[in-house]
Structure formats: structure tokens, C-alpha cells
Coordinates of C-alpha atoms in Angstrom, one line a residue:
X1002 CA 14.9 -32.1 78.7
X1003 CA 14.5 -34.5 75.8
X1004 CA 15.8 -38.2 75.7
X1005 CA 18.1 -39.6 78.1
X1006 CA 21.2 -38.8 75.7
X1007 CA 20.3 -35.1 75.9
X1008 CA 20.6 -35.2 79.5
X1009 CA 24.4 -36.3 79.5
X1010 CA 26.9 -34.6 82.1
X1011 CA 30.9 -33.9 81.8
X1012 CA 32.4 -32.8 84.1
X1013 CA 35.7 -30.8 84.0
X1014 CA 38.8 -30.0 86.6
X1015 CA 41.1 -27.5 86.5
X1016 CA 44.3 -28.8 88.1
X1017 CA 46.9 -26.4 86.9
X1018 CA 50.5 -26.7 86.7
X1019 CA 54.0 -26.9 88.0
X1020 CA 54.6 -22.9 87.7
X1021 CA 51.1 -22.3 89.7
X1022 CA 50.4 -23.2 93.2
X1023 CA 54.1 -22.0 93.9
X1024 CA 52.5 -20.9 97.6
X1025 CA 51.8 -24.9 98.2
X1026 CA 55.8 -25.4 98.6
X1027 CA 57.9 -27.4 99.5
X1028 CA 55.2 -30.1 99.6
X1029 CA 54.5 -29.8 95.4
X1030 CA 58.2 -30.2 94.9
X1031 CA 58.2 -33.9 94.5
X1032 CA 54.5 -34.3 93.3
X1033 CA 52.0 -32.5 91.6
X1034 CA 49.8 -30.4 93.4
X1035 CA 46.7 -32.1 92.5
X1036 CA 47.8 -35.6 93.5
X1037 CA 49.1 -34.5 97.0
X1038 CA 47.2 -36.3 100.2
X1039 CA 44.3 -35.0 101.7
X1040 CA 42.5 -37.8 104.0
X1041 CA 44.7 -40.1 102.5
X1042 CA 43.2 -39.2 98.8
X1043 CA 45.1 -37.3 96.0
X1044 CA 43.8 -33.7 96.5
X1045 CA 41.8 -33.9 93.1
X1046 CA 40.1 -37.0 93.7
X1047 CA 38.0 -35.7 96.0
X1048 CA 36.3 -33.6 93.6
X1049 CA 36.3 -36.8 90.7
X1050 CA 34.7 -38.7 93.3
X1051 CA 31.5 -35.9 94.2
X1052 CA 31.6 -35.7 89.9
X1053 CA 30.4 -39.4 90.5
X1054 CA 27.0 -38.7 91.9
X1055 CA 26.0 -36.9 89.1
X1056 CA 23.5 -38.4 87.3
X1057 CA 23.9 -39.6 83.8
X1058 CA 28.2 -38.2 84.1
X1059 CA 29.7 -39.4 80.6
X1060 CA 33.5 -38.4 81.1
X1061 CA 35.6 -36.3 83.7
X1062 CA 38.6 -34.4 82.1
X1063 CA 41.2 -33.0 83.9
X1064 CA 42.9 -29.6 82.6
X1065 CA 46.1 -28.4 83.7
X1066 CA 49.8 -27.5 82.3
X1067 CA 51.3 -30.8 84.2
X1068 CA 53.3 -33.2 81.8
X1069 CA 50.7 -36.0 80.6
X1070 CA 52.9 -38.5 82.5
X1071 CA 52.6 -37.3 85.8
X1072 CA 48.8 -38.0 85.5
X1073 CA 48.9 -40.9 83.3
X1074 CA 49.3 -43.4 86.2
X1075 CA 46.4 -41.9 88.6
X1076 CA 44.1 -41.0 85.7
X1077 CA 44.2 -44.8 85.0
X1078 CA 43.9 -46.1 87.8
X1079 CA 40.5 -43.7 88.8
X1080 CA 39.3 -44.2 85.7
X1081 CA 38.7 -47.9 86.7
X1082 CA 38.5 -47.3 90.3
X1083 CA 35.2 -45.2 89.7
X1084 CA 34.2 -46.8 86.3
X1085 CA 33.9 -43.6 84.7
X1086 CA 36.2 -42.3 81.9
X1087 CA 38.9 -40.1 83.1
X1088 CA 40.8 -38.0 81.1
X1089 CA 44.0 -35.2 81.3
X1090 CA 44.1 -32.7 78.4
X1091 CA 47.1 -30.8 78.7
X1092 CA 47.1 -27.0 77.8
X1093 CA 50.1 -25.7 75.0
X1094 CA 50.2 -22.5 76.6
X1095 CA 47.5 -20.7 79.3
X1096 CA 44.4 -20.0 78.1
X1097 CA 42.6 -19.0 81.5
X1098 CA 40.3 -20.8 83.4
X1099 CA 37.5 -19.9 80.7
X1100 CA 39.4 -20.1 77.2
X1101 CA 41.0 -23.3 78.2
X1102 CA 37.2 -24.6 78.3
X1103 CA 36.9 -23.0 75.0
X1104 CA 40.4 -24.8 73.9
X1105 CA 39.1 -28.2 74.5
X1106 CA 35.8 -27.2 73.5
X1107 CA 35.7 -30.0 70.3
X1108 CA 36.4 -33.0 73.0
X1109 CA 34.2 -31.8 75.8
X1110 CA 31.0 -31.6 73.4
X1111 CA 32.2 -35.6 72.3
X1112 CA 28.9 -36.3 74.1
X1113 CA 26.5 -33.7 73.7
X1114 CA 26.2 -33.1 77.3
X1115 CA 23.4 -30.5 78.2
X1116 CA 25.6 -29.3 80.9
X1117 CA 29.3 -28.8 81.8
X1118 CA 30.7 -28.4 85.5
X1119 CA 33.6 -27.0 86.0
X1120 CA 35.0 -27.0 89.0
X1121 CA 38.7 -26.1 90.7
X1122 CA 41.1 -28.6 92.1
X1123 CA 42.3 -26.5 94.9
X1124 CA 39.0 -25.9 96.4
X1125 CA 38.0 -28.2 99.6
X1126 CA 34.1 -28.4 100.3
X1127 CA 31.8 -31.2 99.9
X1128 CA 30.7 -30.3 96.3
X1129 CA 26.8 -30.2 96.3
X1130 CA 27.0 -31.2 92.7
X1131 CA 23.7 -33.3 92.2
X1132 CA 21.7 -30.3 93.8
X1133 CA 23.4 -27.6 92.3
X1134 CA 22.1 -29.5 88.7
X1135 CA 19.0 -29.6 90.1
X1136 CA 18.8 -25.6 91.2
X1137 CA 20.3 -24.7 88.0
X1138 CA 17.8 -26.5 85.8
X1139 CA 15.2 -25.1 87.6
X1140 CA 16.7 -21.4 87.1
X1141 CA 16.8 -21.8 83.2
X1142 CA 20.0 -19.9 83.2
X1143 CA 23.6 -19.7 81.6
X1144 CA 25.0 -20.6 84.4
X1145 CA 24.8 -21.5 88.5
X1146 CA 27.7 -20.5 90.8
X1147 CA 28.2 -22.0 94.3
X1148 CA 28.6 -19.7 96.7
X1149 CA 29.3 -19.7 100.8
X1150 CA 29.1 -16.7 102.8
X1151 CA 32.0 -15.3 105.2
X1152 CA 33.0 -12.9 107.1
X1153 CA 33.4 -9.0 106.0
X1154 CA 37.0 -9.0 106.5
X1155 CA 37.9 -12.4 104.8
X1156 CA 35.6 -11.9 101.3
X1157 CA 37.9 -9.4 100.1
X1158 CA 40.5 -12.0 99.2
X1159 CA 37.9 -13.5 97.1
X1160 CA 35.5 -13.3 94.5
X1161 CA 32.9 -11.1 96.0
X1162 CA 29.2 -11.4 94.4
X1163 CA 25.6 -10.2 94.6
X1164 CA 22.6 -12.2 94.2
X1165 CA 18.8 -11.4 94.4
X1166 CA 17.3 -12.4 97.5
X1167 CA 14.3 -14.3 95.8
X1168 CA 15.6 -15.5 92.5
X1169 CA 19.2 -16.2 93.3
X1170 CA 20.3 -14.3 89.8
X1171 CA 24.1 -12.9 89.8
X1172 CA 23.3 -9.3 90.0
X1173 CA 26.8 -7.8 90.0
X1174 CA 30.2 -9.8 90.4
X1175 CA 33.7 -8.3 91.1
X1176 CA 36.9 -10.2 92.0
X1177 CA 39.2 -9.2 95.0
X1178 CA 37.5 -6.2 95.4
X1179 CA 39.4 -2.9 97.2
X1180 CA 36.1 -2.2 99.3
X1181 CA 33.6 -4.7 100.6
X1182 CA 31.0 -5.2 98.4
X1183 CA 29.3 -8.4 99.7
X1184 CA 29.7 -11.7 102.1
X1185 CA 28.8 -13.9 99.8
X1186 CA 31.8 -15.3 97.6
X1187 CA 32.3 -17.0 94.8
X1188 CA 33.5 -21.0 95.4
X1189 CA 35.0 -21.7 92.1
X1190 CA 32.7 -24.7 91.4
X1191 CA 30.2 -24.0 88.3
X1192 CA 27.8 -25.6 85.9
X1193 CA 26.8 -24.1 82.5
X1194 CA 25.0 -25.4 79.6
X1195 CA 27.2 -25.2 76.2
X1196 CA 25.8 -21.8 75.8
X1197 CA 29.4 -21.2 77.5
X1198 CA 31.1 -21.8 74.9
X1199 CA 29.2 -18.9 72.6
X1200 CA 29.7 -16.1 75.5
X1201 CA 33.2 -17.1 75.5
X1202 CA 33.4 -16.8 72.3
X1203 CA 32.3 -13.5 71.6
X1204 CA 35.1 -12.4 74.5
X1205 CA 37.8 -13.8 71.9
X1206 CA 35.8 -12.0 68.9
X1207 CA 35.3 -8.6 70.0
X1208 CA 38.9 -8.4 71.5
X1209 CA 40.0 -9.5 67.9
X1210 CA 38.1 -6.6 66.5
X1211 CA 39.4 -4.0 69.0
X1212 CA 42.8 -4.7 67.5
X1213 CA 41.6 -4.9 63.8
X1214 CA 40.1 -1.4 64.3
X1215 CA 42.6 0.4 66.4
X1216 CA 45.2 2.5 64.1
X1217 CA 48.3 2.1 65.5
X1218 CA 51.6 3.8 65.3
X1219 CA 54.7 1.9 65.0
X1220 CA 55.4 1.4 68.6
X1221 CA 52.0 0.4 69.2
X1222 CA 52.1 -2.2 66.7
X1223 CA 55.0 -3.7 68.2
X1224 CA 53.1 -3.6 71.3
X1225 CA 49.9 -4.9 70.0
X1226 CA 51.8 -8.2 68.4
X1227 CA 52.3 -9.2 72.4
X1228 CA 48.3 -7.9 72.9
X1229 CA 47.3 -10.4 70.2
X1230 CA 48.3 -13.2 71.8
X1231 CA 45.9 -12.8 74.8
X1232 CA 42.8 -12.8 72.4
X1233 CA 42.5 -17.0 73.1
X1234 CA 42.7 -15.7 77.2
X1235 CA 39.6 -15.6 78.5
X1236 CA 39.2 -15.7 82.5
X1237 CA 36.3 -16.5 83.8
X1238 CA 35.4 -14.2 86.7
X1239 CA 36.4 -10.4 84.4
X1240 CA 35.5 -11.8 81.7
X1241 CA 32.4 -13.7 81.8
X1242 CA 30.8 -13.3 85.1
X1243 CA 31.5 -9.6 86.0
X1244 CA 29.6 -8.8 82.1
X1245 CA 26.8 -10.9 82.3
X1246 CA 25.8 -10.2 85.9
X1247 CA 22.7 -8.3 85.9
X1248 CA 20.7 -10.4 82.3
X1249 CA 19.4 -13.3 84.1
X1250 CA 22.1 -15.8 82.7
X1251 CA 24.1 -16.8 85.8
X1252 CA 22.5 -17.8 89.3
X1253 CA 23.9 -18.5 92.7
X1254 CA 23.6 -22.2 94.6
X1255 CA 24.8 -21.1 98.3
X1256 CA 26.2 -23.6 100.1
X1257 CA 26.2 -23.8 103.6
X1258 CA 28.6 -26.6 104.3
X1259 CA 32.2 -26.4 105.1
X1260 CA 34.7 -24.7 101.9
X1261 CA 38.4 -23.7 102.2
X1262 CA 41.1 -23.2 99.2
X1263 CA 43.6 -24.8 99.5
X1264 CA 46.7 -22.4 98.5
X1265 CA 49.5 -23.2 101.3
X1266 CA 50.7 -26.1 103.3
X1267 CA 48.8 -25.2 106.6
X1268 CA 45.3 -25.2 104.9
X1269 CA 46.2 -28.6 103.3
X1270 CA 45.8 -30.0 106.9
X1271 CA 42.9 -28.0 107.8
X1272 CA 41.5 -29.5 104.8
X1273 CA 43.0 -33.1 105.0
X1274 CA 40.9 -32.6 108.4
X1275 CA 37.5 -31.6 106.7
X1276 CA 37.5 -34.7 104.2
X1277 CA 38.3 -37.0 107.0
X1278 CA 34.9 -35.5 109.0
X1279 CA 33.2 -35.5 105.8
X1280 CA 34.0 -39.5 105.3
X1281 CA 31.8 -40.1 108.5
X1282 CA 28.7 -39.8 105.8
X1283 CA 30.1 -40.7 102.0
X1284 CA 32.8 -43.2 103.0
X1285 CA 33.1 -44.7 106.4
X1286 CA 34.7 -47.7 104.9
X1287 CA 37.9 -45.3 104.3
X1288 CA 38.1 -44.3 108.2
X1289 CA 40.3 -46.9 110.5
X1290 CA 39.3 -47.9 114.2
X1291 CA 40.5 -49.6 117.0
X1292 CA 41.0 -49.5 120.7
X1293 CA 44.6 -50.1 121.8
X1294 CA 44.3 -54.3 122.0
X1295 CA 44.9 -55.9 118.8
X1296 CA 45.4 -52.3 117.1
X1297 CA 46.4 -49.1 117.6
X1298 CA 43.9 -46.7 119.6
X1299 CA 42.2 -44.4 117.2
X1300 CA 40.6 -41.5 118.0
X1301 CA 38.3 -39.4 116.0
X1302 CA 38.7 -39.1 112.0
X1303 CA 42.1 -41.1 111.3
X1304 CA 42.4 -42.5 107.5
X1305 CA 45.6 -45.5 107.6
X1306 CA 46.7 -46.8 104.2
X1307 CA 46.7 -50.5 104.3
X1308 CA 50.5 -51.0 103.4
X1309 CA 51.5 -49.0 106.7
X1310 CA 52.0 -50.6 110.2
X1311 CA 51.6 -49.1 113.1
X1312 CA 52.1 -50.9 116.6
X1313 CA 49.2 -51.3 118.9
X1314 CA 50.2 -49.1 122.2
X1315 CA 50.2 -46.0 119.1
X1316 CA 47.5 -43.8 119.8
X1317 CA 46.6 -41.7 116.8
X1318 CA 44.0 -38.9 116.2
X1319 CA 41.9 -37.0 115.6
X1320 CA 42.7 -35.4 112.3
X1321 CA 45.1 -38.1 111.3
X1322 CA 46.1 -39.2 107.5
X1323 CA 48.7 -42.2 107.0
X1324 CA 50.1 -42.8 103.5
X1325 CA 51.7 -45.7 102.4
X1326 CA 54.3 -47.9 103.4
X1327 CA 54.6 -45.4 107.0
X1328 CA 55.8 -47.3 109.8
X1329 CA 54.7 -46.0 113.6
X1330 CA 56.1 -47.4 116.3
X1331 CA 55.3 -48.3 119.8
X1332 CA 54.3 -45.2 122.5
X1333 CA 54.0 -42.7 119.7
X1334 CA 51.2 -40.5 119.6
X1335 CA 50.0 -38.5 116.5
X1336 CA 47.4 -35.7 116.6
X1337 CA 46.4 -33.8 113.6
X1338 CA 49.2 -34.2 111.4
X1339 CA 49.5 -36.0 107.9
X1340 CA 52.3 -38.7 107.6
X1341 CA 53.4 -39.0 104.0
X1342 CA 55.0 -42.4 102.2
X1343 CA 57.8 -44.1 103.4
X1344 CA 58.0 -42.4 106.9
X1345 CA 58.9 -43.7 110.5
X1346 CA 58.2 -42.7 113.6
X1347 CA 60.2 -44.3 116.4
X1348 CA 59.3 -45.7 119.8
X1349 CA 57.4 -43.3 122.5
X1350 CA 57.8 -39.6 119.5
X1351 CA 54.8 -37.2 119.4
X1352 CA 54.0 -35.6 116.4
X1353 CA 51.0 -32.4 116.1
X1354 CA 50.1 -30.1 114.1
X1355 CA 52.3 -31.3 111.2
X1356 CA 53.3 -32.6 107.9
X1357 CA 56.1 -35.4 107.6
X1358 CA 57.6 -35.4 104.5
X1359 CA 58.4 -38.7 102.3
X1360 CA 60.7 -41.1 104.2
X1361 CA 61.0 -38.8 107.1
X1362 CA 62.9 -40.5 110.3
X1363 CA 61.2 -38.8 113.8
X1364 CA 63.4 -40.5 116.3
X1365 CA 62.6 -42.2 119.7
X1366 CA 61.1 -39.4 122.1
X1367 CA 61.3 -36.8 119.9
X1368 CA 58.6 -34.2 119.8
X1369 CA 57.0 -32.5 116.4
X1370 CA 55.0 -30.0 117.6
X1371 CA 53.6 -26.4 115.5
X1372 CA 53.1 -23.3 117.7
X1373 CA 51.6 -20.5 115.6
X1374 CA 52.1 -22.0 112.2
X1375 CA 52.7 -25.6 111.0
X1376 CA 55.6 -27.8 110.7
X1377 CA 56.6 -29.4 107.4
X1378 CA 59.6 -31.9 108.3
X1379 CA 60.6 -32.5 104.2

């Protein structure tokens, strides 16, 4: 690969913004999306913090339609928490997943990285990233693609792909397909040399030409003024993958570890759930304990922010998250539920299968419980 500076690595995360994610409501009412709580970590640093193991990583920026001030504070404070420089660049307008890689192009290359991850916020797995570097390098591609398989009737709602069996190369790609086409789907996590940035390019240019060369009547031209403003939107998946499938540019990494999106409140706890299992092996310093003497009984995966206090005849878990400043009294017994800031849970209450919103009150004996679907107590 050349010298050490040729081998440089950004990373980049695509966050979105306040008019997206509308099926993650009520809970990204009074915070972004991307900073809600999943094992007692904002929802996106769980992906900053697998960007960390990449070798030689130079900067991490964050993408998204969010005001810079709702970031400003966390992108500060992971920026020093991880040592690496964090960064949100904040879109004018959309651009799609791909032209808003192109948008930014200028900053990302600051560093002349040889490759550029990109990777969705709303995606929960545990983000192979190291090996998918190493897989990709070996390929010689474009471009690698983690992918999982599932079943038949669930790859529909994704972005179904085929791959040769030997060589791993994206053979043919199609997004939310009509009629099953494969098992194996597309996990929105990537890595691409800056070769990217030339195939998204020429999306942009020969889209510019279409409209240069078609003769228009009147009322076409008025409609073509609106058609010119999508030139600069360039997706990702039509636009890049589906095309290039097929001339040994892009490759598949399969995954066969845990991945979820995470599009509505229920799968937020499913996946608040997964990162908690998954700090067992990257951070069991993050994962409370105790037996019911001096402190609470925990059982299983629980994560307790230190600001909260909980009495020691609670018994909490498995699947537990407690944010900050939460207060749990005596007798109360949580199972798989998050517990947002600022809440309290009086003497002897029994909360499952739920979400408790920001300064909640569950009174004493009171029972939280989700049948078919979960509970969100806002």
C-alpha cells in the first residue's frame, strides 16, 4: 500500500435528520435520533466506537440534516473520550446517502485516506470493521458491502443482493425487491477506496447530459427545472450498486453475527439488548453487578449510569439500561426495559418489556408490563 500515510482511514456516519426516522416516535421527539440510549450509549456511538479499531482511523465525520448544535455537545465530548477527531457536517438540502459523500467530498479527502467507510447510524450489529478492511484489500475492488443472510420472507424489506460463491463479487443488487431474489441482504455498512467519489460522479454527469440533450416543450421545461435539482442526488443502492454489480468493483464481507435496523421504538430495545450481550467481550467495564447485599441484584446484561441510585432489595435484568440521574426504589423489579433520565420508580413497581420516558413517575406497586407490542410511558 505505500507509506504509512497512504494507508490512512476515515470513517463516515450517516445520522440523518429531524424529518427522517419519523417511525422512531415519540422517543426522537425530545432528542435526536442518533443520540437516543441503546446500552446506555447514544445510538451512534456505537458505531464511532467499532470506527475505533480501525487501524491508522484519522477522523470520523458525522453527516446528517440535524442543527450543528444538537451535536455540538456529544461530538465534543467523543471526540476526547476516544481521542480521535470527531466531526458533524451538516447537509443544505438532501443529497442521498451517496451525493452527500460526494458533497463533502473536499473535507473527507483532508487526509488522503486510501479508504472511506461509510456506514448507517440506525443499523445495530457489531461492525466487523477491521476485517471487512482486510477482505476488501484483499479483493482489490471498488468497494466491499457487509452482508447477513435471513430468511426468505423478511429480505424483501431490504436490500436483496447476489454474490459469487467463490469470489464474493456483487453479481446483481436490487433494493426492496417485489419477488425474492436472494437471502442475503445488504447491512448498510461499506468501505470504498476514493474511486467512489469518480463513479459518483459520473451519476451526477450523465444525468446532467440527459437534460442538456433532451428537447423539451414548454411544459416539459417547467418540469425539467424541478428534474434538475436532483442531478447532485445520488443514492447509493440504484444508483451505484445496482450499475456496477456484475464488473468486479464491489464485493460482499458476510457477517454472521447479530444485525437489526433500528427504525421503531420496539427494535430500539431489542437492540439496547444486543449491545448490552455484545459488552460481555468489548467492554465489560460498562456492565454493573451485584448480588442483593450492598447493591442491587443484577441479573444478566444490565448497564447503570453512575449518577442513578437504585436501592439494594431492586432486582434488575436481564436486558436492562439505566440512564442518568434515574432513581429505583426498594422491591422493584425491572426486566428488559430501558429507563431514561430523570425517572423514578417507587417502592415494590415492576416494569417489562418497556421504555420509560424522561422523568417518568411509576408509582408504588404499579405494574408496566408489554403484551404483544412494547410500552413507551413518555
Amino acid at each position: 500500500m505505500g507509506s504509512s500515510e497512504d494507508d490512512k482511514v476515515v470513517a463516515v456516519i450517516m445520522v440523518g435528520g429531524p424529518t427522517k426516522g419519523t417511525r422512531f416516535r415519540p422517543l426522537s421527539l425530545n432528542i435526536p435520533k442518533p443520540l437516543f440510549p441503546l446500552g446506555g450509549q447514544p445510538m451512534v456511538h456505537h458505531p464511532i466506537s467499532a470506527c475505533k479499531r480501525i487501524p491508522n482511523l484519522a477522523q470520523i465525520y458525522l453527516v446528517g440534516f440535524y442543527e450543528e448544535r444538537e451535536f455540538a455537545l456529544y461530538v465534543s465530548s467523543i471526540s476526547n473520550e476516544l481521542r480521535i477527531p470527531v466531526r458533524y457536517l451538516r447537509e443544505d438540502k438532501p443529497h442521498g446517502s451517496a451525493g452527500a459523500l460526494y458533497n463533502f467530498r473536499d473535507l473527507i479527502m483532508e487526509d488522503n485516506p486510501s479508504h472511506i467507510f461509510l456506514l448507517n447510524c440506525d443499523v445495530c450489529c457489531s461492525f466487523p470493521l477491521p476485517e471487512m478492511l482486510d477482505a476488501h484489500r484483499n479483493y482489490g475492488g471498488m468497494g466491499t458491502i457487509l452482508v447477513i443472510k435471513v430468511s426468505a420472507e423478511s429480505a424483501s424489506q431490504f436490500g436483496e443482493l447476489v454474490a459469487d460463491p467463490d469470489t464474493n463479487e456483487l453479481l446483481h443488487y436490487t433494493e426492496k425487491p417485489e419477488t425474492f431474489v436472494s437471502d442475503l441482504i445488504n447491512c448498510g455498512v461499506y468501505v470504498f477506496t476514493p474511486d467512489i467519489f469518480n463513479a459518483i460522479q459520473g451519476v451526477s454527469s450523465q444525468r446532467k447530459d440527459r437534460e442538456n440533450l433532451r428537447r423539451v416543450s414548454s411544459f416539459e421545461a417547467l418540469q425539467s427545472a424541478t428534474r434538475n435539482l436532483t442531478t447532485d442526488f445520488v443514492r447509493l443502492d440504484q444508483d451505484i450498486l445496482s450499475p456496477l454489480a456484475g464488473k468486479k468493483q464491489l464485493y460482499t464481507y458476510e457477517t454472521m453475527d447479530f444485525w437489526e435496523q433500528i427504525k421503531t421504538p420496539g427494535m430500539s430495545l431489542k437492540c439496547s439488548g444486543l449491545y448490552l450481550a455484545q459488552f460481555r467481550l468489548t467492554s465489560p467495564n460498562l456492565l454493573a453487578s451485584g448480588d442483593g447485599t450492598k447493591n442491587a441484584t443484577i441479573i444478566g446484561d444490565v448497564y447503570v449510569h453512575p449518577s442513578a441510585k437504585i436501592h439494594p432489595t431492586a432486582k434488575i435484568g436481564p436486558n436492562v439500561s439505566i440512564s442518568a440521574n434515574a432513581r429505583i426504589g426498594a422491591g422493584v423489579r425491572l426486566i428488559s426495559c430501558i429507563i431514561l433520565d430523570g425517572v423514578e420508580i417507587m417502592e415494590n413497581a415492576v416494569v417489562t418489556n418497556a421504555i420509560v420516558g424522561w422523568k417518568s413517575s411509576i408509582g408504588r406497586w404499579s405494574r408496566v408490563q408489554a403484551s404483544s407490542k412494547y410500552n413507551y410511558l413518555m
